[in-house]
JSON list of N, CA and C in Angstrom, two decimals:
[
{"chain": "A", "resi": 1, "resn": "UNK", "atom": "N", "xyz": [50.10, 37.44, -2.23]},
{"chain": "A", "resi": 1, "resn": "UNK", "atom": "CA", "xyz": [50.83, 37.10, -1.23]},
{"chain": "A", "resi": 1, "resn": "UNK", "atom": "C", "xyz": [51.90, 36.38, -0.32]},
{"chain": "A", "resi": 2, "resn": "UNK", "atom": "N", "xyz": [52.88, 36.67, -0.97]},
{"chain": "A", "resi": 2, "resn": "UNK", "atom": "CA", "xyz": [53.75, 35.48, 0.13]},
{"chain": "A", "resi": 2, "resn": "UNK", "atom": "C", "xyz": [54.58, 35.71, 1.28]},
{"chain": "A", "resi": 3, "resn": "UNK", "atom": "N", "xyz": [53.94, 35.06, 2.66]},
{"chain": "A", "resi": 3, "resn": "UNK", "atom": "CA", "xyz": [54.17, 35.72, 3.58]},
{"chain": "A", "resi": 3, "resn": "UNK", "atom": "C", "xyz": [55.55, 34.57, 4.27]},
{"chain": "A", "resi": 4, "resn": "UNK", "atom": "N", "xyz": [56.38, 35.13, 4.69]},
{"chain": "A", "resi": 4, "resn": "UNK", "atom": "CA", "xyz": [57.21, 34.19, 5.38]},
{"chain": "A", "resi": 4, "resn": "UNK", "atom": "C", "xyz": [57.65, 33.42, 6.65]},
{"chain": "A", "resi": 5, "resn": "UNK", "atom": "N", "xyz": [56.73, 33.91, 7.25]},
{"chain": "A", "resi": 5, "resn": "UNK", "atom": "CA", "xyz": [56.57, 33.63, 8.68]},
{"chain": "A", "resi": 5, "resn": "UNK", "atom": "C", "xyz": [55.27, 32.81, 8.87]},
{"chain": "A", "resi": 6, "resn": "UNK", "atom": "N", "xyz": [55.72, 31.28, 8.07]},
{"chain": "A", "resi": 6, "resn": "UNK", "atom": "CA", "xyz": [54.80, 30.59, 8.85]},
{"chain": "A", "resi": 6, "resn": "UNK", "atom": "C", "xyz": [55.75, 29.17, 9.33]},
{"chain": "A", "resi": 7, "resn": "UNK", "atom": "N", "xyz": [55.46, 28.57, 10.21]},
{"chain": "A", "resi": 7, "resn": "UNK", "atom": "CA", "xyz": [55.88, 27.17, 11.12]},
{"chain": "A", "resi": 7, "resn": "UNK", "atom": "C", "xyz": [56.01, 26.88, 10.22]},
{"chain": "A", "resi": 8, "resn": "UNK", "atom": "N", "xyz": [56.93, 26.35, 9.30]},
{"chain": "A", "resi": 8, "resn": "UNK", "atom": "CA", "xyz": [57.52, 25.40, 8.51]},
{"chain": "A", "resi": 8, "resn": "UNK", "atom": "C", "xyz": [59.36, 26.03, 8.71]},
{"chain": "A", "resi": 9, "resn": "UNK", "atom": "N", "xyz": [58.90, 27.04, 9.11]},
{"chain": "A", "resi": 9, "resn": "UNK", "atom": "CA", "xyz": [59.92, 28.05, 7.77]},
{"chain": "A", "resi": 9, "resn": "UNK", "atom": "C", "xyz": [60.66, 28.13, 6.38]},
{"chain": "A", "resi": 10, "resn": "UNK", "atom": "N", "xyz": [59.41, 27.36, 6.11]},
{"chain": "A", "resi": 10, "resn": "UNK", "atom": "CA", "xyz": [59.77, 27.42, 4.76]},
{"chain": "A", "resi": 10, "resn": "UNK", "atom": "C", "xyz": [58.43, 26.55, 3.18]},
{"chain": "A", "resi": 11, "resn": "UNK", "atom": "N", "xyz": [58.51, 27.55, 2.41]},
{"chain": "A", "resi": 11, "resn": "UNK", "atom": "CA", "xyz": [57.43, 27.84, 0.70]},
{"chain": "A", "resi": 11, "resn": "UNK", "atom": "C", "xyz": [58.06, 26.90, -0.23]},
{"chain": "A", "resi": 12, "resn": "UNK", "atom": "N", "xyz": [57.49, 26.37, -1.02]},
{"chain": "A", "resi": 12, "resn": "UNK", "atom": "CA", "xyz": [57.39, 25.95, -2.43]},
{"chain": "A", "resi": 12, "resn": "UNK", "atom": "C", "xyz": [56.40, 26.35, -3.35]},
{"chain": "A", "resi": 13, "resn": "UNK", "atom": "N", "xyz": [56.39, 26.70, -4.42]},
{"chain": "A", "resi": 13, "resn": "UNK", "atom": "CA", "xyz": [55.27, 26.60, -5.04]},
{"chain": "A", "resi": 13, "resn": "UNK", "atom": "C", "xyz": [55.80, 26.39, -6.67]},
{"chain": "A", "resi": 14, "resn": "UNK", "atom": "N", "xyz": [55.28, 26.71, -7.30]},
{"chain": "A", "resi": 14, "resn": "UNK", "atom": "CA", "xyz": [55.04, 25.92, -9.36]},
{"chain": "A", "resi": 14, "resn": "UNK", "atom": "C", "xyz": [54.30, 25.71, -9.46]},
{"chain": "A", "resi": 15, "resn": "UNK", "atom": "N", "xyz": [54.16, 26.78, -10.30]},
{"chain": "A", "resi": 15, "resn": "UNK", "atom": "CA", "xyz": [53.23, 27.53, -11.44]},
{"chain": "A", "resi": 15, "resn": "UNK", "atom": "C", "xyz": [54.00, 27.54, -12.76]},
{"chain": "A", "resi": 16, "resn": "UNK", "atom": "N", "xyz": [52.61, 27.10, -13.05]},
{"chain": "A", "resi": 16, "resn": "UNK", "atom": "CA", "xyz": [52.62, 27.08, -14.77]},
{"chain": "A", "resi": 16, "resn": "UNK", "atom": "C", "xyz": [52.29, 28.35, -15.31]},
{"chain": "A", "resi": 17, "resn": "UNK", "atom": "N", "xyz": [53.76, 28.54, -16.20]},
{"chain": "A", "resi": 17, "resn": "UNK", "atom": "CA", "xyz": [53.84, 30.20, -16.70]},
{"chain": "A", "resi": 17, "resn": "UNK", "atom": "C", "xyz": [52.90, 30.30, -17.90]},
{"chain": "A", "resi": 18, "resn": "UNK", "atom": "N", "xyz": [51.75, 30.81, -17.85]},
{"chain": "A", "resi": 18, "resn": "UNK", "atom": "CA", "xyz": [50.90, 30.78, -19.25]},
{"chain": "A", "resi": 18, "resn": "UNK", "atom": "C", "xyz": [51.66, 32.37, -20.21]},
{"chain": "A", "resi": 19, "resn": "UNK", "atom": "N", "xyz": [52.03, 33.15, -19.06]},
{"chain": "A", "resi": 19, "resn": "UNK", "atom": "CA", "xyz": [52.08, 34.65, -20.11]},
{"chain": "A", "resi": 19, "resn": "UNK", "atom": "C", "xyz": [53.97, 34.59, -20.62]},
{"chain": "A", "resi": 20, "resn": "UNK", "atom": "N", "xyz": [54.33, 35.92, -20.89]},
{"chain": "A", "resi": 20, "resn": "UNK", "atom": "CA", "xyz": [55.14, 36.20, -21.67]},
{"chain": "A", "resi": 20, "resn": "UNK", "atom": "C", "xyz": [56.88, 35.69, -20.10]},
{"chain": "A", "resi": 21, "resn": "UNK", "atom": "N", "xyz": [56.98, 33.93, -20.73]},
{"chain": "A", "resi": 21, "resn": "UNK", "atom": "CA", "xyz": [57.75, 33.65, -19.58]},
{"chain": "A", "resi": 21, "resn": "UNK", "atom": "C", "xyz": [58.87, 35.03, -18.66]},
{"chain": "A", "resi": 22, "resn": "UNK", "atom": "N", "xyz": [59.85, 35.23, -19.27]},
{"chain": "A", "resi": 22, "resn": "UNK", "atom": "CA", "xyz": [60.17, 36.88, -19.11]},
{"chain": "A", "resi": 22, "resn": "UNK", "atom": "C", "xyz": [60.34, 37.01, -18.34]},
{"chain": "A", "resi": 23, "resn": "UNK", "atom": "N", "xyz": [58.81, 38.09, -18.94]},
{"chain": "A", "resi": 23, "resn": "UNK", "atom": "CA", "xyz": [58.35, 39.28, -18.56]},
{"chain": "A", "resi": 23, "resn": "UNK", "atom": "C", "xyz": [57.27, 38.06, -17.37]},
{"chain": "A", "resi": 24, "resn": "UNK", "atom": "N", "xyz": [56.82, 37.59, -16.92]},
{"chain": "A", "resi": 24, "resn": "UNK", "atom": "CA", "xyz": [56.69, 37.70, -15.65]},
{"chain": "A", "resi": 24, "resn": "UNK", "atom": "C", "xyz": [57.43, 36.29, -14.64]},
{"chain": "A", "resi": 25, "resn": "UNK", "atom": "N", "xyz": [58.82, 36.03, -15.14]},
{"chain": "A", "resi": 25, "resn": "UNK", "atom": "CA", "xyz": [59.76, 35.91, -14.40]},
{"chain": "A", "resi": 25, "resn": "UNK", "atom": "C", "xyz": [60.12, 37.54, -13.71]},
{"chain": "A", "resi": 26, "resn": "UNK", "atom": "N", "xyz": [60.44, 38.69, -14.25]},
{"chain": "A", "resi": 26, "resn": "UNK", "atom": "CA", "xyz": [60.84, 39.44, -13.74]},
{"chain": "A", "resi": 26, "resn": "UNK", "atom": "C", "xyz": [59.74, 40.51, -13.16]},
{"chain": "A", "resi": 27, "resn": "UNK", "atom": "N", "xyz": [58.74, 39.70, -13.21]},
{"chain": "A", "resi": 27, "resn": "UNK", "atom": "CA", "xyz": [57.67, 40.55, -12.59]},
{"chain": "A", "resi": 27, "resn": "UNK", "atom": "C", "xyz": [57.57, 40.67, -10.83]},
{"chain": "A", "resi": 28, "resn": "UNK", "atom": "N", "xyz": [57.95, 38.59, -10.79]},
{"chain": "A", "resi": 28, "resn": "UNK", "atom": "CA", "xyz": [58.05, 38.36, -9.50]},
{"chain": "A", "resi": 28, "resn": "UNK", "atom": "C", "xyz": [59.05, 38.87, -8.66]},
{"chain": "A", "resi": 29, "resn": "UNK", "atom": "N", "xyz": [60.46, 39.10, -9.88]},
{"chain": "A", "resi": 29, "resn": "UNK", "atom": "CA", "xyz": [61.67, 39.23, -8.98]},
{"chain": "A", "resi": 29, "resn": "UNK", "atom": "C", "xyz": [61.67, 40.73, -8.73]},
{"chain": "A", "resi": 30, "resn": "UNK", "atom": "N", "xyz": [61.24, 41.94, -9.67]},
{"chain": "A", "resi": 30, "resn": "UNK", "atom": "CA", "xyz": [61.04, 43.41, -9.27]},
{"chain": "A", "resi": 30, "resn": "UNK", "atom": "C", "xyz": [59.55, 42.83, -8.19]},
{"chain": "A", "resi": 31, "resn": "UNK", "atom": "N", "xyz": [58.67, 42.30, -7.32]},
{"chain": "A", "resi": 31, "resn": "UNK", "atom": "CA", "xyz": [58.20, 42.66, -6.27]},
{"chain": "A", "resi": 31, "resn": "UNK", "atom": "C", "xyz": [59.04, 42.53, -5.34]},
{"chain": "A", "resi": 32, "resn": "UNK", "atom": "N", "xyz": [59.53, 41.20, -5.23]},
{"chain": "A", "resi": 32, "resn": "UNK", "atom": "CA", "xyz": [60.51, 41.03, -4.56]},
{"chain": "A", "resi": 32, "resn": "UNK", "atom": "C", "xyz": [61.49, 42.33, -3.65]},
{"chain": "A", "resi": 33, "resn": "UNK", "atom": "N", "xyz": [61.61, 43.14, -4.90]},
{"chain": "A", "resi": 33, "resn": "UNK", "atom": "CA", "xyz": [63.17, 44.07, -3.95]},
{"chain": "A", "resi": 33, "resn": "UNK", "atom": "C", "xyz": [61.98, 45.05, -4.20]},
{"chain": "A", "resi": 34, "resn": "UNK", "atom": "N", "xyz": [60.23, 45.67, -4.22]},
{"chain": "A", "resi": 34, "resn": "UNK", "atom": "CA", "xyz": [59.90, 46.65, -3.79]},
{"chain": "A", "resi": 34, "resn": "UNK", "atom": "C", "xyz": [59.27, 46.23, -2.62]},
{"chain": "A", "resi": 35, "resn": "UNK", "atom": "N", "xyz": [59.76, 44.51, -2.35]},
{"chain": "A", "resi": 35, "resn": "UNK", "atom": "CA", "xyz": [59.23, 44.04, -0.77]},
{"chain": "A", "resi": 35, "resn": "UNK", "atom": "C", "xyz": [60.74, 44.33, -0.02]},
{"chain": "A", "resi": 36, "resn": "UNK", "atom": "N", "xyz": [62.28, 44.49, -0.24]},
{"chain": "A", "resi": 36, "resn": "UNK", "atom": "CA", "xyz": [63.18, 44.89, 0.48]},
{"chain": "A", "resi": 36, "resn": "UNK", "atom": "C", "xyz": [63.90, 44.25, 0.00]},
{"chain": "A", "resi": 37, "resn": "UNK", "atom": "N", "xyz": [64.16, 42.60, -0.43]},
{"chain": "A", "resi": 37, "resn": "UNK", "atom": "CA", "xyz": [64.43, 41.82, -0.88]},
{"chain": "A", "resi": 37, "resn": "UNK", "atom": "C", "xyz": [65.86, 42.05, -1.99]},
{"chain": "A", "resi": 38, "resn": "UNK", "atom": "N", "xyz": [67.32, 42.36, -1.40]},
{"chain": "A", "resi": 38, "resn": "UNK", "atom": "CA", "xyz": [68.19, 42.72, -2.85]},
{"chain": "A", "resi": 38, "resn": "UNK", "atom": "C", "xyz": [68.94, 40.68, -3.56]},
{"chain": "A", "resi": 39, "resn": "UNK", "atom": "N", "xyz": [69.48, 41.00, -4.74]},
{"chain": "A", "resi": 39, "resn": "UNK", "atom": "CA", "xyz": [69.94, 40.09, -5.28]},
{"chain": "A", "resi": 39, "resn": "UNK", "atom": "C", "xyz": [70.67, 40.33, -6.45]},
{"chain": "A", "resi": 40, "resn": "UNK", "atom": "N", "xyz": [71.90, 38.94, -6.51]},
{"chain": "A", "resi": 40, "resn": "UNK", "atom": "CA", "xyz": [72.12, 39.52, -7.99]},
{"chain": "A", "resi": 40, "resn": "UNK", "atom": "C", "xyz": [71.44, 39.35, -9.13]},
{"chain": "A", "resi": 41, "resn": "UNK", "atom": "N", "xyz": [72.43, 39.36, -10.51]},
{"chain": "A", "resi": 41, "resn": "UNK", "atom": "CA", "xyz": [71.38, 39.88, -11.92]},
{"chain": "A", "resi": 41, "resn": "UNK", "atom": "C", "xyz": [71.00, 38.32, -11.54]},
{"chain": "A", "resi": 42, "resn": "UNK", "atom": "N", "xyz": [69.79, 37.60, -12.30]},
{"chain": "A", "resi": 42, "resn": "UNK", "atom": "CA", "xyz": [68.70, 36.45, -12.75]},
{"chain": "A", "resi": 42, "resn": "UNK", "atom": "C", "xyz": [70.61, 35.99, -13.76]},
{"chain": "A", "resi": 43, "resn": "UNK", "atom": "N", "xyz": [70.61, 34.69, -13.64]},
{"chain": "A", "resi": 43, "resn": "UNK", "atom": "CA", "xyz": [71.38, 33.80, -14.18]},
{"chain": "A", "resi": 43, "resn": "UNK", "atom": "C", "xyz": [70.30, 33.04, -15.55]},
{"chain": "A", "resi": 44, "resn": "UNK", "atom": "N", "xyz": [71.19, 32.97, -16.58]},
{"chain": "A", "resi": 44, "resn": "UNK", "atom": "CA", "xyz": [69.89, 31.68, -17.77]},
{"chain": "A", "resi": 44, "resn": "UNK", "atom": "C", "xyz": [71.71, 31.26, -17.59]},
{"chain": "A", "resi": 45, "resn": "UNK", "atom": "N", "xyz": [71.22, 29.61, -17.98]},
{"chain": "A", "resi": 45, "resn": "UNK", "atom": "CA", "xyz": [71.96, 28.91, -19.25]},
{"chain": "A", "resi": 45, "resn": "UNK", "atom": "C", "xyz": [70.79, 28.28, -19.65]},
{"chain": "A", "resi": 46, "resn": "UNK", "atom": "N", "xyz": [71.49, 27.58, -21.23]},
{"chain": "A", "resi": 46, "resn": "UNK", "atom": "CA", "xyz": [70.82, 26.55, -21.69]},
{"chain": "A", "resi": 46, "resn": "UNK", "atom": "C", "xyz": [71.42, 25.83, -22.59]},
{"chain": "A", "resi": 47, "resn": "UNK", "atom": "N", "xyz": [70.36, 24.36, -22.45]},
{"chain": "A", "resi": 47, "resn": "UNK", "atom": "CA", "xyz": [70.62, 22.83, -22.80]},
{"chain": "A", "resi": 47, "resn": "UNK", "atom": "C", "xyz": [70.05, 21.48, -23.31]},
{"chain": "A", "resi": 48, "resn": "UNK", "atom": "N", "xyz": [70.24, 21.98, -25.15]},
{"chain": "A", "resi": 48, "resn": "UNK", "atom": "CA", "xyz": [69.40, 21.14, -25.77]},
{"chain": "A", "resi": 48, "resn": "UNK", "atom": "C", "xyz": [67.82, 21.55, -25.30]},
{"chain": "A", "resi": 49, "resn": "UNK", "atom": "N", "xyz": [67.85, 22.91, -26.25]},
{"chain": "A", "resi": 49, "resn": "UNK", "atom": "CA", "xyz": [66.53, 23.65, -26.30]},
{"chain": "A", "resi": 49, "resn": "UNK", "atom": "C", "xyz": [65.66, 23.78, -24.70]},
{"chain": "A", "resi": 50, "resn": "UNK", "atom": "N", "xyz": [66.33, 23.61, -23.44]},
{"chain": "A", "resi": 50, "resn": "UNK", "atom": "CA", "xyz": [66.40, 24.33, -22.32]},
{"chain": "A", "resi": 50, "resn": "UNK", "atom": "C", "xyz": [66.26, 25.61, -21.81]},
{"chain": "A", "resi": 51, "resn": "UNK", "atom": "N", "xyz": [65.67, 26.00, -21.58]},
{"chain": "A", "resi": 51, "resn": "UNK", "atom": "CA", "xyz": [66.87, 27.19, -21.04]},
{"chain": "A", "resi": 51, "resn": "UNK", "atom": "C", "xyz": [65.98, 27.70, -19.67]},
{"chain": "A", "resi": 52, "resn": "UNK", "atom": "N", "xyz": [67.39, 28.06, -18.47]},
{"chain": "A", "resi": 52, "resn": "UNK", "atom": "CA", "xyz": [66.62, 28.14, -17.18]},
{"chain": "A", "resi": 52, "resn": "UNK", "atom": "C", "xyz": [67.10, 28.76, -16.76]},
{"chain": "A", "resi": 53, "resn": "UNK", "atom": "N", "xyz": [66.28, 29.92, -16.40]},
{"chain": "A", "resi": 53, "resn": "UNK", "atom": "CA", "xyz": [66.72, 31.08, -15.61]},
{"chain": "A", "resi": 53, "resn": "UNK", "atom": "C", "xyz": [66.60, 31.13, -14.45]},
{"chain": "A", "resi": 54, "resn": "UNK", "atom": "N", "xyz": [67.71, 31.46, -13.44]},
{"chain": "A", "resi": 54, "resn": "UNK", "atom": "CA", "xyz": [67.59, 31.86, -12.13]},
{"chain": "A", "resi": 54, "resn": "UNK", "atom": "C", "xyz": [68.04, 32.76, -11.52]},
{"chain": "A", "resi": 55, "resn": "UNK", "atom": "N", "xyz": [67.14, 32.92, -10.56]},
{"chain": "A", "resi": 55, "resn": "UNK", "atom": "CA", "xyz": [67.62, 34.32, -9.40]},
{"chain": "A", "resi": 55, "resn": "UNK", "atom": "C", "xyz": [67.39, 34.47, -7.66]},
{"chain": "A", "resi": 56, "resn": "UNK", "atom": "N", "xyz": [67.93, 34.93, -7.41]},
{"chain": "A", "resi": 56, "resn": "UNK", "atom": "CA", "xyz": [68.16, 34.77, -5.49]},
{"chain": "A", "resi": 56, "resn": "UNK", "atom": "C", "xyz": [67.99, 35.83, -4.91]},
{"chain": "A", "resi": 57, "resn": "UNK", "atom": "N", "xyz": [67.28, 36.50, -4.17]},
{"chain": "A", "resi": 57, "resn": "UNK", "atom": "CA", "xyz": [67.10, 37.30, -2.87]},
{"chain": "A", "resi": 57, "resn": "UNK", "atom": "C", "xyz": [66.32, 37.57, -2.03]},
{"chain": "A", "resi": 58, "resn": "UNK", "atom": "N", "xyz": [67.57, 38.13, -1.17]},
{"chain": "A", "resi": 58, "resn": "UNK", "atom": "CA", "xyz": [67.60, 38.11, 0.78]},
{"chain": "A", "resi": 58, "resn": "UNK", "atom": "C", "xyz": [67.32, 38.91, 1.49]},
{"chain": "A", "resi": 59, "resn": "UNK", "atom": "N", "xyz": [67.03, 39.08, 2.17]},
{"chain": "A", "resi": 59, "resn": "UNK", "atom": "CA", "xyz": [67.10, 40.72, 3.11]},
{"chain": "A", "resi": 59, "resn": "UNK", "atom": "C", "xyz": [67.84, 39.99, 4.40]},
{"chain": "A", "resi": 60, "resn": "UNK", "atom": "N", "xyz": [68.45, 41.20, 4.91]},
{"chain": "A", "resi": 60, "resn": "UNK", "atom": "CA", "xyz": [69.26, 41.29, 5.94]},
{"chain": "A", "resi": 60, "resn": "UNK", "atom": "C", "xyz": [68.33, 40.14, 6.85]},
{"chain": "A", "resi": 61, "resn": "UNK", "atom": "N", "xyz": [68.93, 39.22, 8.18]},
{"chain": "A", "resi": 61, "resn": "UNK", "atom": "CA", "xyz": [68.10, 38.25, 9.02]},
{"chain": "A", "resi": 61, "resn": "UNK", "atom": "C", "xyz": [67.11, 37.33, 8.26]},
{"chain": "A", "resi": 62, "resn": "UNK", "atom": "N", "xyz": [67.77, 36.60, 7.24]},
{"chain": "A", "resi": 62, "resn": "UNK", "atom": "CA", "xyz": [67.80, 35.23, 6.59]},
{"chain": "A", "resi": 62, "resn": "UNK", "atom": "C", "xyz": [66.90, 34.79, 5.69]},
{"chain": "A", "resi": 63, "resn": "UNK", "atom": "N", "xyz": [65.44, 35.51, 5.10]},
{"chain": "A", "resi": 63, "resn": "UNK", "atom": "CA", "xyz": [64.38, 35.36, 4.65]},
{"chain": "A", "resi": 63, "resn": "UNK", "atom": "C", "xyz": [65.16, 35.60, 2.96]},
{"chain": "A", "resi": 64, "resn": "UNK", "atom": "N", "xyz": [65.40, 34.50, 2.41]},
{"chain": "A", "resi": 64, "resn": "UNK", "atom": "CA", "xyz": [65.33, 34.11, 0.99]},
{"chain": "A", "resi": 64, "resn": "UNK", "atom": "C", "xyz": [64.71, 33.55, -0.01]},
{"chain": "A", "resi": 65, "resn": "UNK", "atom": "N", "xyz": [64.05, 33.58, -1.25]},
{"chain": "A", "resi": 65, "resn": "UNK", "atom": "CA", "xyz": [63.68, 33.98, -1.97]},
{"chain": "A", "resi": 65, "resn": "UNK", "atom": "C", "xyz": [64.41, 33.18, -3.51]},
{"chain": "A", "resi": 66, "resn": "UNK", "atom": "N", "xyz": [63.97, 32.10, -3.21]},
{"chain": "A", "resi": 66, "resn": "UNK", "atom": "CA", "xyz": [64.90, 31.77, -5.12]},
{"chain": "A", "resi": 66, "resn": "UNK", "atom": "C", "xyz": [63.96, 31.39, -6.22]},
{"chain": "A", "resi": 67, "resn": "UNK", "atom": "N", "xyz": [64.09, 31.98, -6.85]},
{"chain": "A", "resi": 67, "resn": "UNK", "atom": "CA", "xyz": [63.16, 31.76, -8.10]},
{"chain": "A", "resi": 67, "resn": "UNK", "atom": "C", "xyz": [63.76, 30.67, -9.37]},
{"chain": "A", "resi": 68, "resn": "UNK", "atom": "N", "xyz": [63.71, 30.04, -10.09]},
{"chain": "A", "resi": 68, "resn": "UNK", "atom": "CA", "xyz": [63.54, 28.96, -11.42]},
{"chain": "A", "resi": 68, "resn": "UNK", "atom": "C", "xyz": [62.41, 29.04, -12.64]},
{"chain": "A", "resi": 69, "resn": "UNK", "atom": "N", "xyz": [62.60, 29.82, -13.59]},
{"chain": "A", "resi": 69, "resn": "UNK", "atom": "CA", "xyz": [61.96, 29.70, -14.91]},
{"chain": "A", "resi": 69, "resn": "UNK", "atom": "C", "xyz": [62.75, 28.18, -16.07]},
{"chain": "A", "resi": 70, "resn": "UNK", "atom": "N", "xyz": [61.79, 27.52, -16.06]},
{"chain": "A", "resi": 70, "resn": "UNK", "atom": "CA", "xyz": [62.20, 26.62, -16.89]},
{"chain": "A", "resi": 70, "resn": "UNK", "atom": "C", "xyz": [61.32, 26.30, -18.35]},
{"chain": "A", "resi": 71, "resn": "UNK", "atom": "N", "xyz": [61.91, 27.01, -19.43]},
{"chain": "A", "resi": 71, "resn": "UNK", "atom": "CA", "xyz": [61.24, 27.53, -20.10]},
{"chain": "A", "resi": 71, "resn": "UNK", "atom": "C", "xyz": [61.92, 26.32, -21.32]},
{"chain": "A", "resi": 72, "resn": "UNK", "atom": "N", "xyz": [61.01, 24.81, -21.61]},
{"chain": "A", "resi": 72, "resn": "UNK", "atom": "CA", "xyz": [60.98, 23.71, -22.92]},
{"chain": "A", "resi": 72, "resn": "UNK", "atom": "C", "xyz": [60.29, 24.01, -23.82]},
{"chain": "A", "resi": 73, "resn": "UNK", "atom": "N", "xyz": [60.98, 23.38, -24.85]},
{"chain": "A", "resi": 73, "resn": "UNK", "atom": "CA", "xyz": [60.32, 23.58, -26.66]},
{"chain": "A", "resi": 73, "resn": "UNK", "atom": "C", "xyz": [59.17, 22.90, -26.64]},
{"chain": "A", "resi": 74, "resn": "UNK", "atom": "N", "xyz": [57.79, 23.29, -27.10]},
{"chain": "A", "resi": 74, "resn": "UNK", "atom": "CA", "xyz": [56.33, 22.86, -27.36]},
{"chain": "A", "resi": 74, "resn": "UNK", "atom": "C", "xyz": [56.19, 21.96, -25.59]},
{"chain": "A", "resi": 75, "resn": "UNK", "atom": "N", "xyz": [56.40, 22.26, -24.55]},
{"chain": "A", "resi": 75, "resn": "UNK", "atom": "CA", "xyz": [55.79, 22.02, -22.77]},
{"chain": "A", "resi": 75, "resn": "UNK", "atom": "C", "xyz": [55.76, 23.23, -22.69]},
{"chain": "A", "resi": 76, "resn": "UNK", "atom": "N", "xyz": [55.08, 23.27, -21.56]},
{"chain": "A", "resi": 76, "resn": "UNK", "atom": "CA", "xyz": [54.04, 24.16, -20.72]},
{"chain": "A", "resi": 76, "resn": "UNK", "atom": "C", "xyz": [55.92, 24.61, -19.67]},
{"chain": "A", "resi": 77, "resn": "UNK", "atom": "N", "xyz": [55.90, 25.59, -19.42]},
{"chain": "A", "resi": 77, "resn": "UNK", "atom": "CA", "xyz": [56.86, 26.86, -18.82]},
{"chain": "A", "resi": 77, "resn": "UNK", "atom": "C", "xyz": [56.27, 27.02, -17.35]},
{"chain": "A", "resi": 78, "resn": "UNK", "atom": "N", "xyz": [58.00, 26.28, -16.97]},
{"chain": "A", "resi": 78, "resn": "UNK", "atom": "CA", "xyz": [56.95, 26.22, -15.04]},
{"chain": "A", "resi": 78, "resn": "UNK", "atom": "C", "xyz": [58.21, 26.91, -14.78]},
{"chain": "A", "resi": 79, "resn": "UNK", "atom": "N", "xyz": [57.40, 28.25, -13.39]},
{"chain": "A", "resi": 79, "resn": "UNK", "atom": "CA", "xyz": [58.10, 29.08, -12.42]},
{"chain": "A", "resi": 79, "resn": "UNK", "atom": "C", "xyz": [58.17, 28.63, -11.58]},
{"chain": "A", "resi": 80, "resn": "UNK", "atom": "N", "xyz": [59.09, 28.55, -10.53]},
{"chain": "A", "resi": 80, "resn": "UNK", "atom": "CA", "xyz": [59.26, 27.29, -8.98]},
{"chain": "A", "resi": 80, "resn": "UNK", "atom": "C", "xyz": [59.87, 28.56, -8.52]},
{"chain": "A", "resi": 81, "resn": "UNK", "atom": "N", "xyz": [59.03, 28.54, -7.71]},
{"chain": "A", "resi": 81, "resn": "UNK", "atom": "CA", "xyz": [59.36, 29.60, -5.88]},
{"chain": "A", "resi": 81, "resn": "UNK", "atom": "C", "xyz": [59.94, 28.98, -4.73]},
{"chain": "A", "resi": 82, "resn": "UNK", "atom": "N", "xyz": [60.87, 29.34, -4.03]},
{"chain": "A", "resi": 82, "resn": "UNK", "atom": "CA", "xyz": [61.15, 28.30, -2.76]},
{"chain": "A", "resi": 82, "resn": "UNK", "atom": "C", "xyz": [61.71, 29.40, -2.05]},
{"chain": "A", "resi": 83, "resn": "UNK", "atom": "N", "xyz": [61.08, 29.89, -0.68]},
{"chain": "A", "resi": 83, "resn": "UNK", "atom": "CA", "xyz": [60.51, 31.01, -0.20]},
{"chain": "A", "resi": 83, "resn": "UNK", "atom": "C", "xyz": [61.34, 30.00, 1.51]},
{"chain": "A", "resi": 84, "resn": "UNK", "atom": "N", "xyz": [61.94, 31.35, 2.01]},
{"chain": "A", "resi": 84, "resn": "UNK", "atom": "CA", "xyz": [62.41, 30.27, 3.72]},
{"chain": "A", "resi": 84, "resn": "UNK", "atom": "C", "xyz": [63.00, 31.31, 4.26]},
{"chain": "A", "resi": 85, "resn": "UNK", "atom": "N", "xyz": [63.36, 31.23, 5.48]},
{"chain": "A", "resi": 85, "resn": "UNK", "atom": "CA", "xyz": [63.96, 32.14, 6.90]},
{"chain": "A", "resi": 85, "resn": "UNK", "atom": "C", "xyz": [64.95, 31.23, 7.70]},
{"chain": "A", "resi": 86, "resn": "UNK", "atom": "N", "xyz": [66.41, 31.85, 8.29]},
{"chain": "A", "resi": 86, "resn": "UNK", "atom": "CA", "xyz": [67.01, 30.92, 9.15]},
{"chain": "A", "resi": 86, "resn": "UNK", "atom": "C", "xyz": [66.03, 31.59, 10.72]}
]
C-alpha cells in the first residue's frame, strides 16, 4: 500500500524484481490505474544490453507516480517508484 498523504510530499522506493520483470512492472501500473491514476503507455529504451521501461501516472489534484524498470544482463533487475503530490 502506498499513501501519498505523507508529510514530506513524496516517496521513493527501489525494489529488486525477482519475478518476470515486465509482469511485475505491469502489475504495479495496473494497480495505479485501479486507484484512478491515468497516464500514457509505458516507453522502453535500450542501450548496451540495458532495457529501461518507464511510465508516469497522475490524478487531478497533483498526485503522481513515476515507475522505472531497469533490466541489465546478468545483474539484478530494479524497479524504482517515485511518488508525490503538489
